[in-house]
Amino acid sequence: MNNYNHIDIEMKWQKKWLSSSADFLLNNTAKKYVLTMFCYPSGDKLHIGHWYNYGPVDTYSRFLKMNGYNVFQPQGFDAFGLPAENYAIKNGVHPKESTHKNINVMRKQLNRIGAMFNWNEEVVTCEPDYYKWTQWLFLQLYNNKLAYRKEAMVNWDPIDQTVLANEQVLPDGTSERSGGKVIQKPLKQWFFKITDYAEELLNFDNLKWPSKTITMQKNWIGKSIGAEIDFKINDLDKSLNVFTTRPDTIYGATYMVVSPEHPYLHEFVNHDCSDAVMSYIENASNKSELQRTDLEKDKTGVFTGSFAINPVSNKKIPIWVADYVMMGYGTGSIMAVPAHDKRDYEFAKKYNIEIIKVVLDNSKEDSELYEGEGTSINSDILNGLTTKDAKNKIIDFLTLNKIGKKSINYRLKDWLISRQRYWGTPIPIVYDPNGNPHPIPEKHLPWELPEDVEYKPKGTSPLGTSEILKKRTEDVFGKGWTPEIDTMDTFVCSSWYFLRYPDSNNNKFPFTKKSNKMLPVDHYIGGSEHATMHLLYARFITKCLKDLNYLDFSEPFKHLYHQGTITKDGSKMSKSKGNTVSPDKFVEMYGSDTFRCYLMFMGPYDEGGDWNDKGITGIDRFLKRSYRLMLENKAVQYNNEDEFVLNNTIKNITDNLNEFKFNTSISKLMEFVNHFYDKGLDIKYKEIYVKMLAPFAPHLAEEIWSLFRNESSVFNEEWPVFDKFKLVKNEIEIAIQVNGKLRGSILVSLDSEKDVNIKLAKEHSNIVTYIEGKNIIKEIYIPGKIINFVVN
Ligand code: ANZ
């Protein structure tokens, strides 16, 4: 039997496709920008997870191309960052060298997918011609007061001598990497002012995004509507300003809490208590935010010895300091209402503080703690009001008396972009001899990352060791000037790369009219783990650039899709877990087409699955059968069923591909082959089949197509359309009733005559039991629908 040699075929077509790698044309109406999240070359190989992202999406892109769209599918490398740097340190090579080596290997592997990548537009974020524009972006934000520097507490890992992101600190306060006890340390850091965009970022109108991801972003931004209220500090000409989402509970505020970092704390701590307060503050500084906000943890605090006055009840209430209140949220101090807030309740119970119930639970019996809404009690002017009305009334009252106002708070914090590591984009800032920051003028960009750096982490930013950078700074700016030695978070590199692709070789501008025409991205496909960081940053940067008039759209990704995760023995396949499976050996053994189809056949694309290679031979067999079916030429007479199968296959695959349902599409192709395998196909049907196969097994389909029609590509063909009339089966079902009650049905051919149908109905085994021995007084016949026998 005829078999094909997949290695020969795939190499041949990959070479041909690469050399003719079509430049995309700017045909506005028909463009489709299909983007997968770019690779992170932190290891030296693509694993199955990468393939799972890129293979099926290329199938979709090829489908779009055959539907007449001008498809843009670029590819690149997110090449700066900690994992790439750690990989280099582990392997004892310079990160530049290892990153480039990894990129070269990955590029080759990506080519083995046989995807229609627009390689001419590749971006590599660690190249000066890319990061020049990341620095340009920083300057735009800086010049528009969206980038600023301030001292912030950071998670400091004393073993690895580096700052850690919150996600890298374990709940017990140790470092995920080194196991060392993480401490809080103040450092001057650069921030992007994403909080200015909090409200806009909550708007998802006209975006086709997974609802779960929208919810995650909304929760991350965390909008709370409430009030700010001033509580006067007893005997002091100062007030504590609190933020609360439940101003209706103010009559139940029996104590106050300030965060250990609160700026006035030192002013009102009573002498007798100051030692206890000082040691409490010291202790709190060793805890991470995660530990402090953990709802399960035992609440601790100390009394400051001072009191505040509840502005509505005029009651004198104690002020405590406790680390469950964070300085970074709201105003850093709260009015505590133990009857209606769990944290306050636990605290009050522990320290014996008064609990006053001020909201009645209307739905069930009251318990000592109730966090829901209800009716106000023990609340003077608010008594009897619903929570909603009570909130409005108290806010009006506070506003009128100038002791408070309505206020909105967001949980979202500004984006800390400084990293004390080597392998990143240098921040384009220099300091004058007095230590004041100045932006580096655009003409000096790219402000290059020096190579004479001791890049292993030592506790201070590695760029500080570079003589080249020091000298360059003094040469350009003058004696005594010093460079910024932090680098940017890699999420800055990836916050705008999709803008660069359409015009990635332009060295005058980061993006141009061309970018504006190609964008927004029509389909963005990548892992759901990026829900709150990358996907939020990309939206933020797009909005900033729109407001600065560089872009004419404000959302980067119209349609977002998360492919599922490929696991191995139940846990996520990832380099850090060391459980990756290399696709290479399967590609070698079965071919890239088979491997791609196998991945797609594993299950629904958004569900992923646990990797095993058991079923791959089944796919291999299917493609070989497809090939054999295509090689034989037969003069066939198709019957109605054959026509139905053909048109039904086209319809199903078209519908399924539009919804990223790859597995069910492949099933349909298999059914098609099974149906026709013995009978054979003529050239007309064969051409239709190859077109349908093409997005799934591009090399094989291109090979077969070249056998049919020399010199032309199947990807320049139009996607087949189905004939809807052939989808109507030639048989219909007619319901049979006896005295108006449904008693059975018959299947008849469409052109079957009335008297034949009535005869068949009377012979129906169930109908016989109802009409036997009875008088049929009437036969009602509604063509194609119902036969009703009226009997007595
Ligand atoms: C009084 C009160 C009574 C509160 C009540 C809640 C229930 P969200 O929804 O997350 O915005 N809070 C305010 N600032 C805080 C801070 N810096 N650290 C810790 N907690 C803080 O939560 C807002 C509520 O969290 C606020 O409303 C405040 O407690 C607390 F029955 O004030 B509430």
XYZ file of C-alpha atoms and ligand atoms in Angstrom, residues 222-224 243-246 249 259 324-337 339-341 343-344 370-371 409 411, ligand 1:
65
model
C -11.148 45.590 43.324
C -13.386 48.626 43.225
C -15.046 49.462 46.542
C -12.078 54.364 54.632
C -15.123 52.165 55.093
C -17.476 50.331 52.781
C -20.062 50.206 55.556
C -22.370 50.739 60.781
C -1.622 50.209 60.452
C -4.283 43.302 59.799
C -4.710 46.875 58.608
C -2.489 47.667 55.640
C -1.019 51.084 54.897
C -1.265 50.483 51.175
C -5.057 50.326 51.095
C -7.640 53.007 51.761
C -6.235 55.407 54.336
C -4.310 52.898 56.446
C -6.701 53.222 59.359
C -10.155 51.867 60.073
C -13.129 52.244 62.306
C -13.622 48.758 63.681
C -17.134 47.377 63.899
C -20.494 43.057 65.361
C -20.334 43.200 61.566
C -16.788 42.499 60.418
C -11.636 40.409 61.527
C -12.813 43.083 63.957
C -23.373 39.365 61.000
C -21.621 40.683 57.911
C -11.169 52.804 46.561
C -7.363 47.430 45.427
C -16.074 49.498 58.864
C -16.734 48.244 58.520
C -17.867 47.691 59.068
C -16.101 47.586 57.476
C -18.315 46.519 58.548
C -16.511 46.412 56.945
C -17.624 45.859 57.516
P -13.058 46.271 50.760
O -14.412 45.751 50.446
O -11.997 45.261 50.543
O -12.764 47.590 50.116
N -10.434 48.353 55.624
C -10.320 49.596 55.125
N -9.033 49.933 54.931
C -8.301 48.870 55.327
C -6.914 48.606 55.387
N -6.043 49.531 55.017
N -6.503 47.399 55.828
C -7.397 46.479 56.234
N -8.727 46.680 56.224
C -9.183 47.863 55.769
O -12.989 46.461 52.364
C -13.160 47.708 52.936
C -13.311 47.448 54.415
O -12.083 46.887 54.901
C -13.546 48.725 55.175
O -14.883 48.822 55.643
C -12.719 48.534 56.438
O -13.614 47.896 57.323
C -11.641 47.598 56.015
F -19.412 45.978 59.086
O -15.087 49.689 57.853
B -14.936 48.463 57.052
